[in-house]
Coordinates of C-alpha atoms in Angstrom, one line a residue:
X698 CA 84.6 160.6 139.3
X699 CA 84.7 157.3 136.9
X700 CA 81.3 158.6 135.1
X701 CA 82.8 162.0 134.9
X702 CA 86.6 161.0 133.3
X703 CA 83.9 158.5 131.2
X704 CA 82.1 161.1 129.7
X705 CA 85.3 163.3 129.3
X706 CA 86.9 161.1 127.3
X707 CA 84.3 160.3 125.0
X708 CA 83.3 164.1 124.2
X709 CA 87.3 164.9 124.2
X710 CA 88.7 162.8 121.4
X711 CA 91.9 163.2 120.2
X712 CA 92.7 164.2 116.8
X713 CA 96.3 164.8 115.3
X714 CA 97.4 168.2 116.6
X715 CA 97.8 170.5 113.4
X716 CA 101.6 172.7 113.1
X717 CA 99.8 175.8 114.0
X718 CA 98.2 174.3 116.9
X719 CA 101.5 172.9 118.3
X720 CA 103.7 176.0 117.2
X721 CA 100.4 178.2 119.0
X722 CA 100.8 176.1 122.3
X723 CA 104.9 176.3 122.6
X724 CA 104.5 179.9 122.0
X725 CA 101.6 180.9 124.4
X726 CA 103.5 178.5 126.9
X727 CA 106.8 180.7 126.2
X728 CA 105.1 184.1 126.4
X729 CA 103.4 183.0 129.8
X730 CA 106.9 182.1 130.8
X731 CA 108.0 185.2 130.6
X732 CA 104.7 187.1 131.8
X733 CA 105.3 185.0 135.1
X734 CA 109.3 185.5 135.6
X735 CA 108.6 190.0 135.0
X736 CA 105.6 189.2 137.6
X737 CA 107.5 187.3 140.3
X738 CA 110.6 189.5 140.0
X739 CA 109.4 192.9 139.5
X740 CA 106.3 193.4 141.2
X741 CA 106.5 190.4 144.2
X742 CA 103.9 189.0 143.3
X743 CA 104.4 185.2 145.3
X744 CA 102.3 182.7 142.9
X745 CA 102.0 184.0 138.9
X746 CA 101.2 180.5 137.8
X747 CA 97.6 181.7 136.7
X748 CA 99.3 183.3 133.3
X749 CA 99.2 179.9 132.2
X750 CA 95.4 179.8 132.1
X751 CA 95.4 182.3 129.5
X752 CA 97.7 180.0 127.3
X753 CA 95.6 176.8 128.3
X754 CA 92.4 178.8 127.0
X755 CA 93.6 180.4 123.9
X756 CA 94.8 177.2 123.0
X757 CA 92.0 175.2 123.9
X758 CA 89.5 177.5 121.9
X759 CA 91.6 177.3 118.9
X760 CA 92.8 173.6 118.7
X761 CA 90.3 172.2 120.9
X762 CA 90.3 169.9 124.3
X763 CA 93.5 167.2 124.0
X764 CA 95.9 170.6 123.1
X765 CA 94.4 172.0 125.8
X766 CA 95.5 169.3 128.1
X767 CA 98.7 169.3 126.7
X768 CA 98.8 172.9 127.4
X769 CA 98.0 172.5 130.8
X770 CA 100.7 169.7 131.3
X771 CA 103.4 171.8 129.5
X772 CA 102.7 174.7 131.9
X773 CA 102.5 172.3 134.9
X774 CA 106.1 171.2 134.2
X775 CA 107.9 174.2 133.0
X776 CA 106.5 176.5 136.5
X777 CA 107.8 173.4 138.2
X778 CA 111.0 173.6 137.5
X779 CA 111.3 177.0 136.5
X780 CA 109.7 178.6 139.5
X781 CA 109.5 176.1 142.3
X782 CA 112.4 175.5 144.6
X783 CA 114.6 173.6 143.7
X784 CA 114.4 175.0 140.5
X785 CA 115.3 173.5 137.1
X786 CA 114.2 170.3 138.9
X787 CA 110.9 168.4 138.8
X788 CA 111.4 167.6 142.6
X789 CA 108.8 169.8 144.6
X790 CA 109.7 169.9 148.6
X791 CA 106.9 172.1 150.2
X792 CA 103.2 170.8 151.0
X793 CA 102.4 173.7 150.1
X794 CA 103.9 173.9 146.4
X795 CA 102.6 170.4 145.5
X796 CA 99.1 171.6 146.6
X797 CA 99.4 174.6 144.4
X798 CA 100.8 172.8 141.4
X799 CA 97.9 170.4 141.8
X800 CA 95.2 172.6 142.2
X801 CA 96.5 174.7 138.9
X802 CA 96.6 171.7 137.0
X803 CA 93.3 170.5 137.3
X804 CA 92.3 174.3 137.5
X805 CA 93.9 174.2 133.8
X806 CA 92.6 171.2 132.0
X807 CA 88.9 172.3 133.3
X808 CA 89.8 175.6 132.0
X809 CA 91.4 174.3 128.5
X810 CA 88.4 172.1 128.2
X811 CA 85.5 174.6 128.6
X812 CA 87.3 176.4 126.0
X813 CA 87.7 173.5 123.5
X814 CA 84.0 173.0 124.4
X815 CA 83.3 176.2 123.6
X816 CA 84.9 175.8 120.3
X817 CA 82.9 172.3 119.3
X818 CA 79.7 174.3 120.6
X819 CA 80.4 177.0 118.1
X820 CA 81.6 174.9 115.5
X821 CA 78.6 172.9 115.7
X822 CA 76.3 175.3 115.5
X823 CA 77.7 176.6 112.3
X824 CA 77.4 173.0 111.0
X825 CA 73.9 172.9 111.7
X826 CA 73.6 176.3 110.3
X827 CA 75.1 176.0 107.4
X828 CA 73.2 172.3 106.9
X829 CA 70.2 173.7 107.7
X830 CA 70.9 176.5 105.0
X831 CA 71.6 174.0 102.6
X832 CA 68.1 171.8 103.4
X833 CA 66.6 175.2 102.9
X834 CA 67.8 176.3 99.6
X835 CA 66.6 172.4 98.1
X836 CA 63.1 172.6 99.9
X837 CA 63.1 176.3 98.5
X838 CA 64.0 174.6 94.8
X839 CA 62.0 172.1 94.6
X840 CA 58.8 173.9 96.0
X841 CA 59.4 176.9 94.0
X842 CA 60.2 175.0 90.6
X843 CA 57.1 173.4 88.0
X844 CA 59.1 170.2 87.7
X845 CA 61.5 168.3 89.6
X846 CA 64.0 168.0 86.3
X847 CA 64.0 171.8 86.7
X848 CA 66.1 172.1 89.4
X849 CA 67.6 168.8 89.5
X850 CA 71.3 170.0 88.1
X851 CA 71.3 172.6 90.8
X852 CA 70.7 170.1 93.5
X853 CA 73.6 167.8 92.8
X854 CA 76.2 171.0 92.0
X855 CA 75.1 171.8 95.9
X856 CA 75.3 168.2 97.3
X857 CA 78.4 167.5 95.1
X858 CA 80.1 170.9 96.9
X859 CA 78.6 171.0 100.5
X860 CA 79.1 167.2 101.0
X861 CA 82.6 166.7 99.4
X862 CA 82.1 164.9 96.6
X863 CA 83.3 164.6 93.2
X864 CA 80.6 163.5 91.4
X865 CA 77.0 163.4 92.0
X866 CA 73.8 162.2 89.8
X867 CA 70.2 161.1 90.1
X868 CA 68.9 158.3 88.7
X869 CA 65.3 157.5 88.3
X870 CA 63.5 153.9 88.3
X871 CA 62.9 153.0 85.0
X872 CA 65.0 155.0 83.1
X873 CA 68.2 154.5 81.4
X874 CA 71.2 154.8 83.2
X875 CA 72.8 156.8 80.1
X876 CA 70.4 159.5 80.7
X877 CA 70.3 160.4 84.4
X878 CA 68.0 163.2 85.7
X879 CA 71.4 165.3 86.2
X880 CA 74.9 165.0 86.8
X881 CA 77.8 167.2 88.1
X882 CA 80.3 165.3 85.8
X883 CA 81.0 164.5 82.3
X884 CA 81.5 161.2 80.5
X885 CA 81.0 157.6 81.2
X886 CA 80.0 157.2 84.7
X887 CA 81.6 154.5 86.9
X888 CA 79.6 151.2 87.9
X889 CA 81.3 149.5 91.3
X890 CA 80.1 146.3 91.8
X891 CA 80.7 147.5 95.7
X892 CA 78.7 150.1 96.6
X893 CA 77.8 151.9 99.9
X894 CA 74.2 151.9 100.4
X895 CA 72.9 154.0 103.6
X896 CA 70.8 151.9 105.3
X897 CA 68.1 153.9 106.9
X898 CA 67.2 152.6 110.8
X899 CA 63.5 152.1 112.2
X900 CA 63.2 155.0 115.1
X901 CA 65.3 157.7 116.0
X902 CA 68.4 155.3 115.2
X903 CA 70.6 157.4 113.4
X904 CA 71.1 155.7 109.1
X905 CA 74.3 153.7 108.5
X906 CA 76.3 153.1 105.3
X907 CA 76.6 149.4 104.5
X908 CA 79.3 148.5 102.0
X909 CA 78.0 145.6 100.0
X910 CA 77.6 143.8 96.5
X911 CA 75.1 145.6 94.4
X912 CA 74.1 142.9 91.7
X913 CA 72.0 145.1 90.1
X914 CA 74.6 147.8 88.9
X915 CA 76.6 147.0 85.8
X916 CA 80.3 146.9 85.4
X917 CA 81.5 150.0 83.9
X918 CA 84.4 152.2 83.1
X919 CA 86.2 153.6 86.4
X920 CA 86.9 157.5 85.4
X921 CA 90.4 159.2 85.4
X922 CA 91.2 155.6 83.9
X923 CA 91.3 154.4 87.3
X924 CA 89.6 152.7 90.2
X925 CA 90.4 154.8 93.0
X926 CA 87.3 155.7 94.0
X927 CA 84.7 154.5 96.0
X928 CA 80.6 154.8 95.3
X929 CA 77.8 155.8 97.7
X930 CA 73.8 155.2 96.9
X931 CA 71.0 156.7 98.5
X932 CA 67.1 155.5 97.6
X933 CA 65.3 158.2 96.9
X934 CA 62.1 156.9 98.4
X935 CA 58.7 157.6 100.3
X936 CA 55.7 155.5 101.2
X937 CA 56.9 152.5 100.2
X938 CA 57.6 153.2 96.0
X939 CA 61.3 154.2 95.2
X940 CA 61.4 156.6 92.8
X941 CA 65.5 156.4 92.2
X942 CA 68.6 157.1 93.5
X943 CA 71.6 159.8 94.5
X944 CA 74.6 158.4 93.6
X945 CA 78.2 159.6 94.1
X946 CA 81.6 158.7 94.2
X947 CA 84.5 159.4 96.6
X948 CA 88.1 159.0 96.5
X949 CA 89.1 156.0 97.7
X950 CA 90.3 155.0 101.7
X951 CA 88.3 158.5 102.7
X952 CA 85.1 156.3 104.4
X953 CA 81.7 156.6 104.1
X954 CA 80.1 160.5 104.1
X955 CA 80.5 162.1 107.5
X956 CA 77.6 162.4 109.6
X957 CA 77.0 166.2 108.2
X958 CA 77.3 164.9 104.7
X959 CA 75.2 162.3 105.5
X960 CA 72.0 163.7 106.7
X961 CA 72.7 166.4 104.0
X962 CA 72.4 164.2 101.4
X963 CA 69.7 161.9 102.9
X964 CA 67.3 164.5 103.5
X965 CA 68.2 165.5 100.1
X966 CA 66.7 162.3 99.2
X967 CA 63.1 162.8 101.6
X968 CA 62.7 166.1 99.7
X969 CA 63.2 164.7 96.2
X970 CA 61.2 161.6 96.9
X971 CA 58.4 164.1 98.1
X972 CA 58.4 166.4 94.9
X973 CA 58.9 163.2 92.1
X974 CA 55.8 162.0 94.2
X975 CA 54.4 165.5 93.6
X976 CA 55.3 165.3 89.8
X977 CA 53.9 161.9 89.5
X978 CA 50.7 162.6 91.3
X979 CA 50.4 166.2 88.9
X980 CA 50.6 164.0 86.1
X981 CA 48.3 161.6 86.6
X982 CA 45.8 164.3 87.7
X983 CA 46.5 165.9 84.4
X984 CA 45.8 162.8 82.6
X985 CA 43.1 162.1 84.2
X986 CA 41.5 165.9 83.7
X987 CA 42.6 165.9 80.2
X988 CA 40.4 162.2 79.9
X989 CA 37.5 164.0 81.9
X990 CA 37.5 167.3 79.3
X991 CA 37.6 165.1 76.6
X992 CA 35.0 163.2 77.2
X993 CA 33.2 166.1 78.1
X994 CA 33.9 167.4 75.1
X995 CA 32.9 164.3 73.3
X996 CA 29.2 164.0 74.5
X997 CA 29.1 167.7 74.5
X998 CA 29.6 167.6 70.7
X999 CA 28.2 164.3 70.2
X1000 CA 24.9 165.7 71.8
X1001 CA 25.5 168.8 69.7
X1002 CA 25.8 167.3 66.8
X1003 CA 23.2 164.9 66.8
X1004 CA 20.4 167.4 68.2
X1005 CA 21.6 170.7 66.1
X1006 CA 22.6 169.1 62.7
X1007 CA 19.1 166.6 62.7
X1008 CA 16.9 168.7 63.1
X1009 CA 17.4 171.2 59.8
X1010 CA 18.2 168.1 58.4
X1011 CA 14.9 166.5 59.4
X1012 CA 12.8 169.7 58.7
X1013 CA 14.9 169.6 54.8
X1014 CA 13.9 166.1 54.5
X1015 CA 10.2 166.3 55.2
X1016 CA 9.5 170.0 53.5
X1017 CA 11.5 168.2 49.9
X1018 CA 9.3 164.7 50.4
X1019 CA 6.2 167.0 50.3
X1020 CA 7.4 168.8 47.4
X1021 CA 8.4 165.0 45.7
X1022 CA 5.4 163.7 46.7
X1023 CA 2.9 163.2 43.3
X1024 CA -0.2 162.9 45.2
X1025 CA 0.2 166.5 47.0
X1026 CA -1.7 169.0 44.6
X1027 CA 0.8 172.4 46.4
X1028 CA -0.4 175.4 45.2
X1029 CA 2.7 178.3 44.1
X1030 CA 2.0 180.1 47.6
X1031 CA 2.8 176.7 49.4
X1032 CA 5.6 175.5 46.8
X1033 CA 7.3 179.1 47.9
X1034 CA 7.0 178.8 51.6
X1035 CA 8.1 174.9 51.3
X1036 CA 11.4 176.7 49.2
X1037 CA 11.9 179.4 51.9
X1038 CA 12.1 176.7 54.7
X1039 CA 14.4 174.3 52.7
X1040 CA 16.8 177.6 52.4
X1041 CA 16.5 179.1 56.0
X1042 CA 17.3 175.1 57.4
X1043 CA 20.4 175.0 55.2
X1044 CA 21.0 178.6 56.1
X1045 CA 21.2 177.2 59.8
X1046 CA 23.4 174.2 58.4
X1047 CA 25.5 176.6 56.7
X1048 CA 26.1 178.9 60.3
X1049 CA 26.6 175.9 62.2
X1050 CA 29.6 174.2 60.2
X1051 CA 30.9 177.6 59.6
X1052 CA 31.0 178.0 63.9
X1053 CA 32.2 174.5 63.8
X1054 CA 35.1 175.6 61.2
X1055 CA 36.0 178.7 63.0
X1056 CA 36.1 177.4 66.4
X1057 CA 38.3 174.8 64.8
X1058 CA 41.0 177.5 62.7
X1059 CA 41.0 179.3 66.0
X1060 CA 42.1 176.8 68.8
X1061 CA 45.1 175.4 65.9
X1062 CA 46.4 178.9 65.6
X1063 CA 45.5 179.3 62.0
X1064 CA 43.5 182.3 62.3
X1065 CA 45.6 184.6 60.8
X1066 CA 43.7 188.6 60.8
X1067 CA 44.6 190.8 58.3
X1068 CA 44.7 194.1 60.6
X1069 CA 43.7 197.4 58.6
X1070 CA 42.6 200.6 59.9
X1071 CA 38.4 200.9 60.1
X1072 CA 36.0 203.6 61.1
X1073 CA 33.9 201.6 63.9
X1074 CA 30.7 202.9 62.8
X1075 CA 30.5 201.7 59.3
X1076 CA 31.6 198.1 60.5
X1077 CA 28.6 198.0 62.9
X1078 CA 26.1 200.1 60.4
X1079 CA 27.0 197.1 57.9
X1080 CA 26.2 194.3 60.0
X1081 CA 23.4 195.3 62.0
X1082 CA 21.7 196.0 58.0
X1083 CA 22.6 192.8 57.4
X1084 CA 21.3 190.9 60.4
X1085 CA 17.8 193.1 60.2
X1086 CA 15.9 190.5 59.4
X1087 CA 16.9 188.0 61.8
X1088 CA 16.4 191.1 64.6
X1089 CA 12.8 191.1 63.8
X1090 CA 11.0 194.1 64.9
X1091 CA 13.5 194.5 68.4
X1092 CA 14.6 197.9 68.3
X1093 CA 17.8 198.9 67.6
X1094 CA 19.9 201.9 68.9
X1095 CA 23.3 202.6 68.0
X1096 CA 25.2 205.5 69.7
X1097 CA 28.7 206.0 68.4
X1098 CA 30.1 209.4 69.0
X1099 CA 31.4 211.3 65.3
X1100 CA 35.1 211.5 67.4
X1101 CA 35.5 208.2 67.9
X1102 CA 38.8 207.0 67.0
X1103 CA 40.0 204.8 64.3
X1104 CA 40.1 201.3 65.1
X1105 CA 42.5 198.5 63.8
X1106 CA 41.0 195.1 63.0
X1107 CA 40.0 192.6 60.3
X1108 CA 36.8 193.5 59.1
X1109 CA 35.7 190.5 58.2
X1110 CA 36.3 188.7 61.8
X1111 CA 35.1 191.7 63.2
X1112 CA 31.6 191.5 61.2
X1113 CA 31.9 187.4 62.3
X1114 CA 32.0 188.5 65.7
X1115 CA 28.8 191.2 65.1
X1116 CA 26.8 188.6 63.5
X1117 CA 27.5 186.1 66.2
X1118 CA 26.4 188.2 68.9
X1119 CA 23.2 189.7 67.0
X1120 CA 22.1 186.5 66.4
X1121 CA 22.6 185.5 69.5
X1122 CA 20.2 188.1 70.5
X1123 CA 17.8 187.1 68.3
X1124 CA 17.7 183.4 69.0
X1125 CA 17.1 183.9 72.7
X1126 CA 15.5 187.1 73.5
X1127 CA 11.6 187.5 72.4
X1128 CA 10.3 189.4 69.6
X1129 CA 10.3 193.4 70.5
X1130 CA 13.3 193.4 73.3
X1131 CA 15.3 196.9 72.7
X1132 CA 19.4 196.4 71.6
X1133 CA 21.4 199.5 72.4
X1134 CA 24.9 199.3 70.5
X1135 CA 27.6 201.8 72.2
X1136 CA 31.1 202.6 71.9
X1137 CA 33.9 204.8 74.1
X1138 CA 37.6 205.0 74.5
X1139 CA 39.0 203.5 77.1
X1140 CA 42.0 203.0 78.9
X1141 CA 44.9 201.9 77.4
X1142 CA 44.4 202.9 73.8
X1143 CA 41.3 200.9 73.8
X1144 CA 37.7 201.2 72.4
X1145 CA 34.9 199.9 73.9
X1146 CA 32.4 198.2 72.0
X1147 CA 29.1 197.4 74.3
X1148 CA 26.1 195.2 72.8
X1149 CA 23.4 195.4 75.7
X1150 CA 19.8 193.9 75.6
X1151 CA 16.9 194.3 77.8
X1152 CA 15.9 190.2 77.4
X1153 CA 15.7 187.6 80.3
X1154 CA 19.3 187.2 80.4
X1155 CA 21.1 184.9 82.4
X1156 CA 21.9 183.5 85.6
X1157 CA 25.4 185.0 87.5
X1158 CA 26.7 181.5 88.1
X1159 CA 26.6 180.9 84.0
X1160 CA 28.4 183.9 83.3
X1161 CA 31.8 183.0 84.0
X1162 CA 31.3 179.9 81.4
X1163 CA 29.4 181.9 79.3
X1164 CA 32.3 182.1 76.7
X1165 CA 33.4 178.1 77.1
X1166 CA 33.0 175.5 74.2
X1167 CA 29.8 173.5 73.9
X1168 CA 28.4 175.6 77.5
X1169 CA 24.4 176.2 76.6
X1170 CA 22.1 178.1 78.8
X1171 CA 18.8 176.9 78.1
X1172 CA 16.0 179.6 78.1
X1173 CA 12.2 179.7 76.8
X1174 CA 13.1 182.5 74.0
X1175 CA 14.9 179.6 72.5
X1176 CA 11.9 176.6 72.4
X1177 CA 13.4 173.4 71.0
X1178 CA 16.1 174.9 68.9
X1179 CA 19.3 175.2 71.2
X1180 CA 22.1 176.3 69.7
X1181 CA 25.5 174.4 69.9
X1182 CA 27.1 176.4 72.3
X1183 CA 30.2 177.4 70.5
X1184 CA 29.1 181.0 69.1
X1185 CA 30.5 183.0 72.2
X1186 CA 33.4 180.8 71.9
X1187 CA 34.2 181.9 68.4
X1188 CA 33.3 185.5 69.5
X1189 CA 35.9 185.2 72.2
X1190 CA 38.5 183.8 70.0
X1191 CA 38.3 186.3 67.2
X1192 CA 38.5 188.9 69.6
X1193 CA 41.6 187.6 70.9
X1194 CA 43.1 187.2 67.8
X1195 CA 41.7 190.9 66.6
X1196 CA 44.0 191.8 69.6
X1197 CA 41.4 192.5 71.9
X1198 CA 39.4 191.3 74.8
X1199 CA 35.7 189.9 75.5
X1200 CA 33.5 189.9 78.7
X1201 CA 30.0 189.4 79.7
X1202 CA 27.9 190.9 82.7
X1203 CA 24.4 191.5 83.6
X1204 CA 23.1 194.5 81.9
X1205 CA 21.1 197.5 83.3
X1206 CA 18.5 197.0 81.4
X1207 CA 18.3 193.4 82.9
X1208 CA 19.3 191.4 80.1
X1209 CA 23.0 190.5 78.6
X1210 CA 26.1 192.7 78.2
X1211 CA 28.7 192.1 75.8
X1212 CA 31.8 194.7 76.0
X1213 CA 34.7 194.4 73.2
X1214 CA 37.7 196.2 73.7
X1215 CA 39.1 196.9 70.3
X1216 CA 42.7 198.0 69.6
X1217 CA 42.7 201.7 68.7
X1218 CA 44.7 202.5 65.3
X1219 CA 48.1 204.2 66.2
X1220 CA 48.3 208.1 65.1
X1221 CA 50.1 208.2 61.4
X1222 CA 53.1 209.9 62.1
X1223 CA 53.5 213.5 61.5
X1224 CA 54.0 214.8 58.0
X1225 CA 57.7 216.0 57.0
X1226 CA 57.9 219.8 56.4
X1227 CA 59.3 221.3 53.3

């Protein structure tokens, strides 16, 4: 019996009884009253005393266990000595009475505290409801967002409202204090020099706020002019590294947080330890990806460079000594040839700075195409004449249908983009391989513009690089003269700007398939009549 009144009294603690609670209890007690007295009276009933468990349990659901008791007490007392002989007197004369009276009364205060328990029950489970909503919506904004800062004013407007308090901000190691992450409020913020730090405990021990000195804060302006409020920090921390803090501030002589507020806030803090850690560790995987792509990109050119620009160089330099050279009796025939190699070398030079110069307009967004409306077939007709020679004898077939519709480009990227590719064709693919040129409407108010070879072509697993900077797929069409790599870039690039799309497969044929989807000139609208 000890260990049970024990554990009553530490689950049943009293709280001031609110007006509605008290004026609910003298009313129910009143109304039972009366049940009772029309019971005994009218219909003989001997013992009505069990009316009063319906006031003990209405009263104990609604203001919880210590009404209840009170309840229970009130309706011992008033069936005493309004129903029990001698009545309007406390004195009780039968055995019999004083075991009835006892056995309702400790029926009644097990009957006003199941209900009060079933109240706390209830209103505990919407606590942990609504705090496990609450958990839910900042796990749901900090996993959905692309930065922490994101959604860092909509975490402290929910802390600042769910946990009771009137201001909230985050603060990050290592930045000013003027500029917090986010902050409910407006204005200076205060600086305490006491603070209540929660203290979290090793185990399942539940954290604890410790009011202390916090030397590190400065002194600063109390708001409302005022310093009658109190201010809360939680360490927003994980493995060791503390990233900042929650602060807040309450009115002064309410405590520390309750324990609802508390684990609110300080699993706030685990989640936005966990996703600054996330931010931090993005960032220095960017950094370090952005180092490894530029140094990629460094040898890549470097090696480019070096191999592509030397060697026309090289071949200029020894075809012009031989020319220089007094002692070389060169007939007009090899005088000629030596001219036609200086110009095809600085030809090459010429194509590779210009790729170099393109590639360069088109990643800083100055490509700027001057769009105009273009029958297809004249822009191809044009530069496969003008690419004949470095085709050789490979056959060419171009089959564009007389319907096909007016495209919209620039003609002069769009004839970059031709050359590009046919001389692509012609650098790696051996003398005689047939080129088919094509073009259909397709979806979307889209041509297709198809450039498909019967060569060697290339490997599946280099095809979805096939259009990246400085990527070079060595072949033996191509000998010792590899090109830089960046032609399929600028092909993709002008395409893009043009408005359109470029892809690459394996062709039929078994070479290399180059589709452009070209933007289709919109219909001029209809003339006016009359």
């Amino acid at each position: 019996m000890p260990a049970l009144l024990a554990r009553f009294l530490t689950y049943a603690r009293p709280s001031r009884p609110s007006n509605v609670t008290v004026g609910l209890g003298l009313g129910s007690i009143v109304i039972a009253t009366l049940l009772a007295a029309v019971l005994e009276s009218e219909t003989q009933v001997p013992d009505a005393s069990g009316v009063y468990l319906v006031a003990v349990a209405i009263v104990g659901s609604v203001g919880g266990t210590w009404p209840a008791v009170a309840t229970a007490l009130a309706s011992f007392l008033a069936y005493d000595v309004l129903f029990i002989e001698p009545r309007f007197s406390v004195l009780i004369v039968e055995p019999t009475d004083w075991l009835n009276l006892a056995l309702f009364l400790v029926i009644a205060v097990a009957v006003g505290r199941l209900a009060a328990l079933g109240r706390e029950r209830a209103a505990e489970a919407n606590r942990r409801a609504r705090e496990a909503t609450d958990l839910f919506d900042v796990s749901r904004l900090l996993a959905t967002a692309d930065s922490t800062a994101d959604v860092a004013a909509q975490i402290v407007e929910k802390l600042g409202h769910e946990a009771r308090l009137e201001r909230v901000w985050i603060d990050l190691e290592g930045a000013p204090r003027e500029r917090p992450l986010a902050d409910t409020g407006t204005g200076p913020r205060p600086s305490p020099t006491v603070v209540s730090t929660l203290a979290r405990m090793p185990g399942d021990e539940p954290a604890r706020w410790v009011r202390a000195h916090d030397p590190l804060v400065r002194r600063g302006p109390a708001p409302h002019g005022g310093g009658d409020h109190d201010a809360i920090r939680v360490r927003i921390e994980t493995g060791g590294t503390v990233y900042g803090s929650i602060w807040a501030i309450r009115a002064t002589g309410t405590g520390p947080p309750d324990p609802e507020a508390t684990r609110l806030v300080s699993l706030a803090a685990d989640q936005l330890a966990l996703a600054l850690r996330r931010d931090r560790l993005r960032q220095e995987a960017t950094s370090v990806e952005v180092a490894r792509r530029s140094d990629a990109l460094k040898s890549a050119l470097l090696d480019s460079v070096s191999h592509d620009l030397r060697t026309p160089l090289a071949s200029i330099r020894v075809t012009a000594g031989n020319l220089a050279d007094p002692t070389m009796a060169l007939s007009s025939d090899a005088v000629r040839e030596a001219a036609e190699t200086i110009d095809t070398e600085a030809q090459r030079l010429d194509r590779l700075v210009t790729s170099v110069l393109d590639l360069s307009r088109i990643e800083s967004g100055a490509l700027e195409p001057d769009l105009q409306v273009y029958d297809l077939r004249e822009l191809v007709d044009a530069a496969t004449a003008r690419l004949r020679t470095t085709l050789g004898d490979r056959p060419v077939t171009v089959d564009l249908p007389d319907d096909l519709p007016l495209v919209r480009v620039d003609a002069v990227l769009l004839d970059a983009v031709l050359a590009n590719l046919l001389e692509n064709i012609g650098r790696h693919t051996p003398p005689g391989t047939p080129l088919e040129i094509r073009a259909a409407p397709s979806e979307r108010g889209r041509i297709t513009l198809t450039i498909e070879d019967s060569g060697p072509g290339v490997a599946d697993m280099h095809l979805a690089r096939l259009f990246d900077k400085f990527y070079r797929v060595g072949g033996p069409a191509e000998g010792a003269r590899r090109g830089m790599g960046i032609g399929l870039s600028v092909v993709r690039g002008m395409v893009e700007a043009l408005g359109g799309t470029a892809t690459a497969r394996r062709s039929q044929r078994g070479g290399l398939t180059i589709e452009l989807r070209l933007p289709i000139a919109p219909e001029p609208p209809p003339e006016a009549n009359g």
